[in-house]
Each structure stands twice: as structure tokens, then as C-alpha cells.
PDB file of C-alpha atoms in Angstrom:
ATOM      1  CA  UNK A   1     -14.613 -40.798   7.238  1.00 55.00           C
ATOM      2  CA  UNK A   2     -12.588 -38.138   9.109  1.00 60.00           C
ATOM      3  CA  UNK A   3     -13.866 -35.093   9.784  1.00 68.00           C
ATOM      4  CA  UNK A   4     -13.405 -32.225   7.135  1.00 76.00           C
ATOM      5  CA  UNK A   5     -13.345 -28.450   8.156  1.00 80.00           C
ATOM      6  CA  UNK A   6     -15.300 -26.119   6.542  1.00 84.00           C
ATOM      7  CA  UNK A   7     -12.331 -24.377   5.018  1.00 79.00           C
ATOM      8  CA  UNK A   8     -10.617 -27.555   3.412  1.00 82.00           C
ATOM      9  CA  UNK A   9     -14.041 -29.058   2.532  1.00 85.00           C
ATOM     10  CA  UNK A  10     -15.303 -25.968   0.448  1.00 86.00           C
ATOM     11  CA  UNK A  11     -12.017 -24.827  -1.409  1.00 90.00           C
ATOM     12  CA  UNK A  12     -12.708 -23.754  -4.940  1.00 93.00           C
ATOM     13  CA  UNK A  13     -11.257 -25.969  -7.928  1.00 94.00           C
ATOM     14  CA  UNK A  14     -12.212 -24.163 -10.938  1.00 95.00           C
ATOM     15  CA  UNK A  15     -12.215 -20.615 -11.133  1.00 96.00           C
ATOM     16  CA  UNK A  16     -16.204 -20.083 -11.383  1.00 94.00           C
ATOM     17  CA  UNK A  17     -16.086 -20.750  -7.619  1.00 95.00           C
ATOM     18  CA  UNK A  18     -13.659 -18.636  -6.692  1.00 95.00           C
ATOM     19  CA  UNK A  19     -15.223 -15.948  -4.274  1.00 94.00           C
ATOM     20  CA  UNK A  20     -14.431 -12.436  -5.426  1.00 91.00           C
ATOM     21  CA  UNK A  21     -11.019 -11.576  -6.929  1.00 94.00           C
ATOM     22  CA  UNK A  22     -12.378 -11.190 -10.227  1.00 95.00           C
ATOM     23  CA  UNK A  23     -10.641  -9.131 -12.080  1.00 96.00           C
ATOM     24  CA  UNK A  24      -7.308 -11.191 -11.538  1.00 97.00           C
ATOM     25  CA  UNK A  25      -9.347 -14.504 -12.432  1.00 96.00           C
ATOM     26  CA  UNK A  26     -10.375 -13.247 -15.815  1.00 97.00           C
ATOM     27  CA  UNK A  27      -6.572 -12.165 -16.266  1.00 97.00           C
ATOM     28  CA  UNK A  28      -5.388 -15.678 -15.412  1.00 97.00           C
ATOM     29  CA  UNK A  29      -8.329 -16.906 -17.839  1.00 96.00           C
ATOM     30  CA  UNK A  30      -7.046 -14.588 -20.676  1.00 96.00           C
ATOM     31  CA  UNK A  31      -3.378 -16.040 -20.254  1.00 96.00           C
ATOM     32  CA  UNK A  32      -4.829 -19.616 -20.338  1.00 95.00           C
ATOM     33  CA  UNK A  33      -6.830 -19.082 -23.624  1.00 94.00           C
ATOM     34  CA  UNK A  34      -4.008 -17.170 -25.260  1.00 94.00           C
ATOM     35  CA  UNK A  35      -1.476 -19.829 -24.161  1.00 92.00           C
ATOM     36  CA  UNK A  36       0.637 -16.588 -23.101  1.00 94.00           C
ATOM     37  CA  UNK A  37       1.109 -18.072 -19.075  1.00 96.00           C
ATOM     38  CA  UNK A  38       4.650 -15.810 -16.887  1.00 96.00           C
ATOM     39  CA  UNK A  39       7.177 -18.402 -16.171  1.00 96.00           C
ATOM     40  CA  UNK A  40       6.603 -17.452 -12.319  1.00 97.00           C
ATOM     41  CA  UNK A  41       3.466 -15.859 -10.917  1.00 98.00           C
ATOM     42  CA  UNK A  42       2.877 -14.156  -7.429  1.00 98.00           C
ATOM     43  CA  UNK A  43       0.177 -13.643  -5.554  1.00 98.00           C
ATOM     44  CA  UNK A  44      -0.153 -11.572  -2.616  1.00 98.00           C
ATOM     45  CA  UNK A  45      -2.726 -10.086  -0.414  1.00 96.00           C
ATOM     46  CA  UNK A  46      -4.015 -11.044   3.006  1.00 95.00           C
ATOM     47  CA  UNK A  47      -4.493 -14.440   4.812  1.00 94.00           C
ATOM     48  CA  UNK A  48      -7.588 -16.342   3.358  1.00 94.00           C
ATOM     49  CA  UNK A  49      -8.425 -14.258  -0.094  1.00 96.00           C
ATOM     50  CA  UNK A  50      -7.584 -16.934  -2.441  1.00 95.00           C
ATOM     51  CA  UNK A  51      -3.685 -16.539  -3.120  1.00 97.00           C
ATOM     52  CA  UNK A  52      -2.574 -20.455  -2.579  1.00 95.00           C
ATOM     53  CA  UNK A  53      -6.300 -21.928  -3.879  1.00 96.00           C
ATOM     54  CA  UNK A  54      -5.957 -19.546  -7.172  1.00 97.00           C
ATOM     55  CA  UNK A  55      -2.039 -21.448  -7.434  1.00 97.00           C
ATOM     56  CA  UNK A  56      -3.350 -24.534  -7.056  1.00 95.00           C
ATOM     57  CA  UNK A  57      -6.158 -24.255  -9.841  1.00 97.00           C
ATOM     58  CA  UNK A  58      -3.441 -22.567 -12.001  1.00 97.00           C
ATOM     59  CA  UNK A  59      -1.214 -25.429 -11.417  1.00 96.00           C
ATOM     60  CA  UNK A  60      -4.645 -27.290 -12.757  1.00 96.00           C
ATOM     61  CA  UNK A  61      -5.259 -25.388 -15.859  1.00 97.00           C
ATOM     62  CA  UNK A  62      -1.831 -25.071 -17.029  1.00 97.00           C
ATOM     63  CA  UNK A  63      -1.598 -28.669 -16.727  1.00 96.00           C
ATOM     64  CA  UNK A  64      -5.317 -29.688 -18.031  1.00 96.00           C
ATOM     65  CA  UNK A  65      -5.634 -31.844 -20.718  1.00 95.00           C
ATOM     66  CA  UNK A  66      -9.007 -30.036 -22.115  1.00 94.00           C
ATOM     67  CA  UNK A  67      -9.348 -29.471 -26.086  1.00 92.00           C
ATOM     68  CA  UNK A  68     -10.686 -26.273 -24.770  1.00 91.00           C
ATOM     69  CA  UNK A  69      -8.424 -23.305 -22.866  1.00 90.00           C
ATOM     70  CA  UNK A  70     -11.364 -21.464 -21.883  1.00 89.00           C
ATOM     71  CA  UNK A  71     -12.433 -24.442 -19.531  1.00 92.00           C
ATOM     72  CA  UNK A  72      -9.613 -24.962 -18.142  1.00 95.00           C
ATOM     73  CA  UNK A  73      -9.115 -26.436 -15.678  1.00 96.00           C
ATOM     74  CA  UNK A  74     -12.016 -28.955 -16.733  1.00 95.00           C
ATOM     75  CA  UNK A  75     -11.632 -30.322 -13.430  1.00 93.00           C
ATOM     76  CA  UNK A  76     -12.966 -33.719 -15.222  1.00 94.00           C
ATOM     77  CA  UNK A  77      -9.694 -35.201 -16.948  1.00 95.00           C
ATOM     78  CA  UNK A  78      -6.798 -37.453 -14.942  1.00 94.00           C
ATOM     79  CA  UNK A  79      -4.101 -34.640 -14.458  1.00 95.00           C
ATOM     80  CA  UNK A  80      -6.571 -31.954 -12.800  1.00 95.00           C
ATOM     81  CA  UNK A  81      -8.138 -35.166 -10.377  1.00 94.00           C
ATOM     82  CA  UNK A  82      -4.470 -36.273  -9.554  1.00 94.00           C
ATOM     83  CA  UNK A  83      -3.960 -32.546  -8.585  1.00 92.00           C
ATOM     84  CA  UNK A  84      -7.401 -32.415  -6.901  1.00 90.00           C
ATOM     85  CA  UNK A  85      -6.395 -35.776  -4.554  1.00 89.00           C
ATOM     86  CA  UNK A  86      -3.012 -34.626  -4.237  1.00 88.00           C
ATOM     87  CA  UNK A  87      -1.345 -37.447  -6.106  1.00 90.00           C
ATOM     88  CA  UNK A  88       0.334 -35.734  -8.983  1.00 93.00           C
ATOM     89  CA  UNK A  89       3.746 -36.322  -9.653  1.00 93.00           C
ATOM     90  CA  UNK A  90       5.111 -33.412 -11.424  1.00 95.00           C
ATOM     91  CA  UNK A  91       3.021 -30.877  -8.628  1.00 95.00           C
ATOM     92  CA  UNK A  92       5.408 -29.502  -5.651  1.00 93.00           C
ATOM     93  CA  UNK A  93       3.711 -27.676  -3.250  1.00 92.00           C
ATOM     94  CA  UNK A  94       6.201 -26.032  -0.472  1.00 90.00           C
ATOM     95  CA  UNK A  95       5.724 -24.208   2.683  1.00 90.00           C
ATOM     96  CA  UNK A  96       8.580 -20.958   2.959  1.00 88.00           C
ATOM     97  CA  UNK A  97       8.312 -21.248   6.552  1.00 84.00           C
ATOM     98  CA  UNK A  98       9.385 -24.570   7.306  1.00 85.00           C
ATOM     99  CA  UNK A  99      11.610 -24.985   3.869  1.00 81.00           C
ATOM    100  CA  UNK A 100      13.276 -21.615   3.958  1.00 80.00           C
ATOM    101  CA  UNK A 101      17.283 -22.311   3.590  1.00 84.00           C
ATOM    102  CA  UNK A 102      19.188 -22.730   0.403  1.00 87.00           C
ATOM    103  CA  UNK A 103      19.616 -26.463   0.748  1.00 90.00           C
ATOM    104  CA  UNK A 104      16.039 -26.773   0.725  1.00 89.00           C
ATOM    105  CA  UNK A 105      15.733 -24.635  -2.749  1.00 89.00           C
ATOM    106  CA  UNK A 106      19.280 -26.593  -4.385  1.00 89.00           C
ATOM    107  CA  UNK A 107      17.305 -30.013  -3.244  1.00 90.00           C
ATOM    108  CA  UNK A 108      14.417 -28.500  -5.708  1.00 89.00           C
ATOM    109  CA  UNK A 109      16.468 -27.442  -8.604  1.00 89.00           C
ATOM    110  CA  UNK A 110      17.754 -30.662  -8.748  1.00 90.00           C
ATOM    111  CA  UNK A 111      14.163 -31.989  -8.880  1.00 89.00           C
ATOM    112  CA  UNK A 112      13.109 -29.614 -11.946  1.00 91.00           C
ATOM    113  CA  UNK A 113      16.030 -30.005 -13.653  1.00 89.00           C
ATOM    114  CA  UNK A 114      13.965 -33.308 -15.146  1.00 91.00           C
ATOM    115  CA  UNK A 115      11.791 -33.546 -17.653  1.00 94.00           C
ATOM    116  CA  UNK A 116       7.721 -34.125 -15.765  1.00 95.00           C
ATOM    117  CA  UNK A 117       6.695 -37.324 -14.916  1.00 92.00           C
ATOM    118  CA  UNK A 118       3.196 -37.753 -16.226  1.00 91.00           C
ATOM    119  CA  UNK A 119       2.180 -33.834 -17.073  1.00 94.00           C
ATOM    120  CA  UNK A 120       2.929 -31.399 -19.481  1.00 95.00           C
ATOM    121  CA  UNK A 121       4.507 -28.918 -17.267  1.00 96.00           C
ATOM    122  CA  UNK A 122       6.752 -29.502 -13.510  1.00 96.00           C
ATOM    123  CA  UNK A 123       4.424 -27.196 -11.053  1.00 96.00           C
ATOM    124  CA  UNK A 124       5.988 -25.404  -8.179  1.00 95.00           C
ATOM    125  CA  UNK A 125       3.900 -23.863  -5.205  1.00 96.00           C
ATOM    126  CA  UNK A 126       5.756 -21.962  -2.784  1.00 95.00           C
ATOM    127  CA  UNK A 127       3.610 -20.224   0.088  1.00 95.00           C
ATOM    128  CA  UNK A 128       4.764 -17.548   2.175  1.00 95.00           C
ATOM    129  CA  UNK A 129       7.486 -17.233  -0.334  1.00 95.00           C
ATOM    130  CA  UNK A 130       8.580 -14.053   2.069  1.00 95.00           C
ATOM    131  CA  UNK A 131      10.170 -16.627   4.269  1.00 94.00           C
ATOM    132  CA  UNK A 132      12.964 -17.935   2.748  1.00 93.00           C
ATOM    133  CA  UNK A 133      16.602 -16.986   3.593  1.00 92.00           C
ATOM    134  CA  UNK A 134      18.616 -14.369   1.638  1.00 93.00           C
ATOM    135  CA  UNK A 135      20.751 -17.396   0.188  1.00 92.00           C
ATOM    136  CA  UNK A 136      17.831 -19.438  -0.531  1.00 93.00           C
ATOM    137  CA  UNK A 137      16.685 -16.183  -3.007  1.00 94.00           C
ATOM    138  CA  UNK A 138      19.948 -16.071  -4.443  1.00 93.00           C
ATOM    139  CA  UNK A 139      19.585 -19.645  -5.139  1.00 91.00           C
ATOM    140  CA  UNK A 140      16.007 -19.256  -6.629  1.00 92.00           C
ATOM    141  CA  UNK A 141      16.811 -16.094  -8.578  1.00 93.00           C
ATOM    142  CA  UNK A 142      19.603 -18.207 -10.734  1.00 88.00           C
ATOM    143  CA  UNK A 143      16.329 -20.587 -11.654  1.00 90.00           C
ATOM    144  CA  UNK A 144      13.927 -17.509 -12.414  1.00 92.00           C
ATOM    145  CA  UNK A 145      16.632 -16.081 -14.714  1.00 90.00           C
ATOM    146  CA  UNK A 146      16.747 -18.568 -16.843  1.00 89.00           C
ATOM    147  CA  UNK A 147      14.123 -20.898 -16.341  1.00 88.00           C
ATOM    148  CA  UNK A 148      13.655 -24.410 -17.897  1.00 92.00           C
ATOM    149  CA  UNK A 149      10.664 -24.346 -20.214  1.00 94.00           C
ATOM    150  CA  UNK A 150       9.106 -27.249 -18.613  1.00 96.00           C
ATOM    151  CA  UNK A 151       8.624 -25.795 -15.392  1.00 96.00           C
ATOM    152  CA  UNK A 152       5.820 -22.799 -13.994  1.00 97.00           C
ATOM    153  CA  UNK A 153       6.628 -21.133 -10.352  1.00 97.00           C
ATOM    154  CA  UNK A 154       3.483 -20.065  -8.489  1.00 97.00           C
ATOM    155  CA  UNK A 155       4.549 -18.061  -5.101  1.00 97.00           C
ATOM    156  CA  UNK A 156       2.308 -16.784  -2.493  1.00 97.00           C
ATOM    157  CA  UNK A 157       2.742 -13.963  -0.005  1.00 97.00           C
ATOM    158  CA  UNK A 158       1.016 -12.197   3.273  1.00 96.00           C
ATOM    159  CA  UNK A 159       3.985  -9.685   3.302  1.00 96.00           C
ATOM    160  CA  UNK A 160       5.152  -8.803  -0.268  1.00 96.00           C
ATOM    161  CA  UNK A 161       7.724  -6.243   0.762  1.00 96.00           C
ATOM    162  CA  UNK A 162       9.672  -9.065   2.552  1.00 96.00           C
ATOM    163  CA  UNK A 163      10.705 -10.197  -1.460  1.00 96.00           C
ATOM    164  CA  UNK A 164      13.918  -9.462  -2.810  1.00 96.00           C
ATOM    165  CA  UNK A 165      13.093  -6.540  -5.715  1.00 96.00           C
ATOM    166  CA  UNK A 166      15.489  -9.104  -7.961  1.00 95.00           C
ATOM    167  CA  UNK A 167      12.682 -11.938  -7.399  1.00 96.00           C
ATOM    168  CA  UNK A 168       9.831  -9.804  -8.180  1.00 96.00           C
ATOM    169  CA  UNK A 169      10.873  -8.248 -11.330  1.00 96.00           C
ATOM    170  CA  UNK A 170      11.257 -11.767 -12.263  1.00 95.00           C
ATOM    171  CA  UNK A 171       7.281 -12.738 -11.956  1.00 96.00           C
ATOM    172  CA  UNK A 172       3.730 -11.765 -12.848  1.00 97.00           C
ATOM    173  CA  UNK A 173       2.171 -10.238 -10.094  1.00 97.00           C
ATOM    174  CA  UNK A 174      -1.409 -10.300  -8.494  1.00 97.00           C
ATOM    175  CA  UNK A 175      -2.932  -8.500  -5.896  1.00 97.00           C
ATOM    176  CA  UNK A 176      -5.440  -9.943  -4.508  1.00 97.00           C
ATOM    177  CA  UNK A 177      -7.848  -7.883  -2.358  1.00 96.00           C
ATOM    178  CA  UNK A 178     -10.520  -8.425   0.550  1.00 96.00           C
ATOM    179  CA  UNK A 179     -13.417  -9.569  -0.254  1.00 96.00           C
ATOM    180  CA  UNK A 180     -16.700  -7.702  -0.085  1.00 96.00           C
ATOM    181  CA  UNK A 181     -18.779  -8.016   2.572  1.00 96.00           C
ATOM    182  CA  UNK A 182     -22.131  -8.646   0.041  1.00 96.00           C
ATOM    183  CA  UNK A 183     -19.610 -11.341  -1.423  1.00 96.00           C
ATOM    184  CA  UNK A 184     -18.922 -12.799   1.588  1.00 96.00           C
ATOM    185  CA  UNK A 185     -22.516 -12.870   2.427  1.00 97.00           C
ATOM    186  CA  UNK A 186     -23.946 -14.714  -0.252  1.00 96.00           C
ATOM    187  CA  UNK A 187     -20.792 -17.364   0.204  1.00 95.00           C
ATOM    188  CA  UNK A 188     -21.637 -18.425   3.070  1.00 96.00           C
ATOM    189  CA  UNK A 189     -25.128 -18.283   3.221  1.00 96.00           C
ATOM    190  CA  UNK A 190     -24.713 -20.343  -0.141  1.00 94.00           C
ATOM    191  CA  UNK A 191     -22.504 -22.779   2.707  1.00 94.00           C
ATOM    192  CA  UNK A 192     -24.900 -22.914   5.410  1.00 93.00           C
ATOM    193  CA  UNK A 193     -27.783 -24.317   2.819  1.00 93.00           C
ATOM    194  CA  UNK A 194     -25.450 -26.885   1.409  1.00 92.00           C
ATOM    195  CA  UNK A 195     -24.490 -28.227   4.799  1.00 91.00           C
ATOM    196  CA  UNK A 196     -28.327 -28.497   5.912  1.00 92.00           C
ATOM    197  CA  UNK A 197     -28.122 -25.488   8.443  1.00 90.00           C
ATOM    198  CA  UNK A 198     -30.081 -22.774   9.114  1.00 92.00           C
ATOM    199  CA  UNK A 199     -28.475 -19.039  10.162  1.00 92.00           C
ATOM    200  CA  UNK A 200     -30.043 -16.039  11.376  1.00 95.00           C
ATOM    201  CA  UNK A 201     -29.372 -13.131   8.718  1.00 95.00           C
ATOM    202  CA  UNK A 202     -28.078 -10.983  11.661  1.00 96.00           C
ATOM    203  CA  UNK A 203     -25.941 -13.575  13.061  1.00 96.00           C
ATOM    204  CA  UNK A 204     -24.292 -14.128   9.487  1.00 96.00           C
ATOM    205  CA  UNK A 205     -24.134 -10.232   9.365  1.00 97.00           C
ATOM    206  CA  UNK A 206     -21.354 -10.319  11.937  1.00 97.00           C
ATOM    207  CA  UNK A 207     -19.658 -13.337  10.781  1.00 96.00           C
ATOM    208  CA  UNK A 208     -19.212 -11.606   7.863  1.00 97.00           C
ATOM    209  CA  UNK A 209     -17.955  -8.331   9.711  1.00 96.00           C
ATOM    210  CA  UNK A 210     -15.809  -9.767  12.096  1.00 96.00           C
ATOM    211  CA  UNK A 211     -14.368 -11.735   8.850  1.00 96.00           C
ATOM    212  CA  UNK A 212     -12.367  -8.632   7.491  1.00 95.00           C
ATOM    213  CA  UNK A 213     -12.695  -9.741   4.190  1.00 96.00           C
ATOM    214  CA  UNK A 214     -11.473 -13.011   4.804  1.00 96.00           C
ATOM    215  CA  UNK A 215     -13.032 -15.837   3.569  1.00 95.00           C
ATOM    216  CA  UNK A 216     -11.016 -18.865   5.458  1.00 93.00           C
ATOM    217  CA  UNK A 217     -11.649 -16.363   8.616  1.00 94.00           C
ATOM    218  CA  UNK A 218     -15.223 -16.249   8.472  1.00 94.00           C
ATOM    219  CA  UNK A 219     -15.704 -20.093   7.661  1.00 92.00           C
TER     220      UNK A 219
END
């Protein structure tokens, strides 16, 4: 088996392991259980506090087949393990920096414009969102407009006043902030047991302080 960084290997996929960020969890939680979900969601905040991990176990829940909302995503049933393996059909997940022009958001409009596959719902994950061209908005902001109903948007963003003002009156937005320091602690001292490794309080100390609040940073 390849190796596995620490970062990959301990990403949250429900969102009882999601370090910190709780306010906008139970939010997300509440729009689950009420079945009242935006169209197009963004999250922003600094690199490593959760923004594309909380759009992937959205893109999870929205699509879990679980009786009950308030456990979703169950994390147990086939659409949230075809997520977790990356082998769902109806999931796009793009990166804005490399797929930033306008034939690269026409190519996915044509894609949505379908009914899903195997799911309930056609996901779309866009990180660093920011990136994409002015023409490539224009393109997406015809989509967000008037969205088909089979189809969620979840965008993520280091630099939120990069967005067109048209795109984000369009979406549901989240904040996400640092994370705590006594959060960060107990994370990865939590890590360090479950790998079988030992860390000297004061050593973990500055991990955690020369983390910034950042949990992909400090792992």
C-alpha cells in the first residue's frame, strides 16, 4: 500500500469530525434536517480550515440515502462510500486554477444539463472558485440564475473578494474561521495516539502555534 499523508489520511467524512467550525456545521445540519439546502453554497476562509472537506461531506449528505436527515451523511450507505472512494458518477469536483476559462465551465453545463446517473442530486465542487476568468463567471452566473433542480454548486475560496458581487448574491455563504489553538491541540494529540506516537506537550505546543489556525498546516 502507498504511502498516505497525514492530511489525506485523517480528512473528516461526517461532520462530528470536523475540527472546529461549529457554528457553520450545525447550520449545514439544520438545512439537511429541514430539507431547506441553497442551490449554490460558498465557503471561504483560509487554506486548511475545512472549506473543500465541509463540500465534500455536503456533497455526501445531500446525496445520502439515510431514512434519517439528522445523520446524514450516514457515511454507511452506497452513494456516501462511492463519494468516500471517489467513484461517484453524478460528483464533479474541479480545481479554478487549472479549469478557469469559459470553455471549461460551457464543457460543464453541458454535463448538468442531464438528469444524475445513480444519485439523487448532480454535485459540483469548484475550489478556488476566485480563479476563474471573467467570461467563465459570466458563463456560470447564467447557470446560478436559473439553476436546474437536480443540481447543488459547492464553491470554495482563499480570496473571497476576487468573486464577482453577481456570483455571490447568487449563493449561501460561510465563513469559516481559524481554528483554536486548544482545538488544534486536542486534534492532533488525538492523531499522534492513533498513529502509535508519542509527542512532547511542548513540542505539540508549537506545532500548534506555528499552525496559525490551520489544521492541514500543522499536520
Amino acid at each position: 500500500m502507498s504511502y498516505l499523508v497525514l492530511a489525506r489520511k485523517s480528512r473528516p467524512q461526517t461532520f462530528d469530525q470536523v475540527v472546529g467550525q461549529r457554528p457553520v456545521v450545525k447550520t449545514l445540519q439544520n438545512s439537511l434536517t429541514r430539507n431547506r439546502v441553497a442551490h449554490a453554497i460558498l465557503f471561504s476562509g483560509v487554506r486548511g480550515v475545512g472549506k473543500t472537506t465541509l463540500a465534500r461531506i455536503m456533497a455526501k449528505a445531500i446525496n445520502c440515502q439515510s431514512e434519517d436527515r439528522a445523520n446524514r451523511p450516514c457515511d454507511q450507505c452506497s452513494s456516501c462510500k462511492e463519494i468516500a472512494k471517489g467513484a461517484a458518477l453524478d460528483l464533479y469536483e474541479i480545481d479554478g486554477a487549472s479549469n478557469r476559462g469559459i470553455q471549461e465551465i460551457r464543457e460543464l453545463k453541458e454535463k448538468i444539463r442531464y438528469l444524475p446517473t445513480t444519485a439523487k442530486y448532480k454535485i459540483i465542487i469548484i475550489d478556488e472558485v476566485h480563479m476563474l476568468t471573467t467570461e467563465a463567471f459570466n458563463a456560470l452566473l447564467k447557470t446560478l440564475e436559473e439553476p436546474p433542480d437536480h443540481v447543488h454548486f459547492m464553491f470554495a475560496t482563499t480570496e473571497i473578494h476576487k468573486i464577482p458581487i453577481t456570483i455571490l448574491s447568487r449563493c449561501q455563504q460561510y465563513e469559516l474561521k481559524r481554528i483554536a489553538a486548544e482545538e488544534l491541540y486536542e486534534h492532533f494529540l488525538g492523531l499522534t495516539k492513533a498513529e502509535g506516537f508519542e509527542i512532547e506537550p511542548g513540542a505539540l505546543s508549537l506545532i500548534v502555534r506555528e499552525a496559525g489556525g490551520s489544521v492541514r498546516d500543522g499536520l
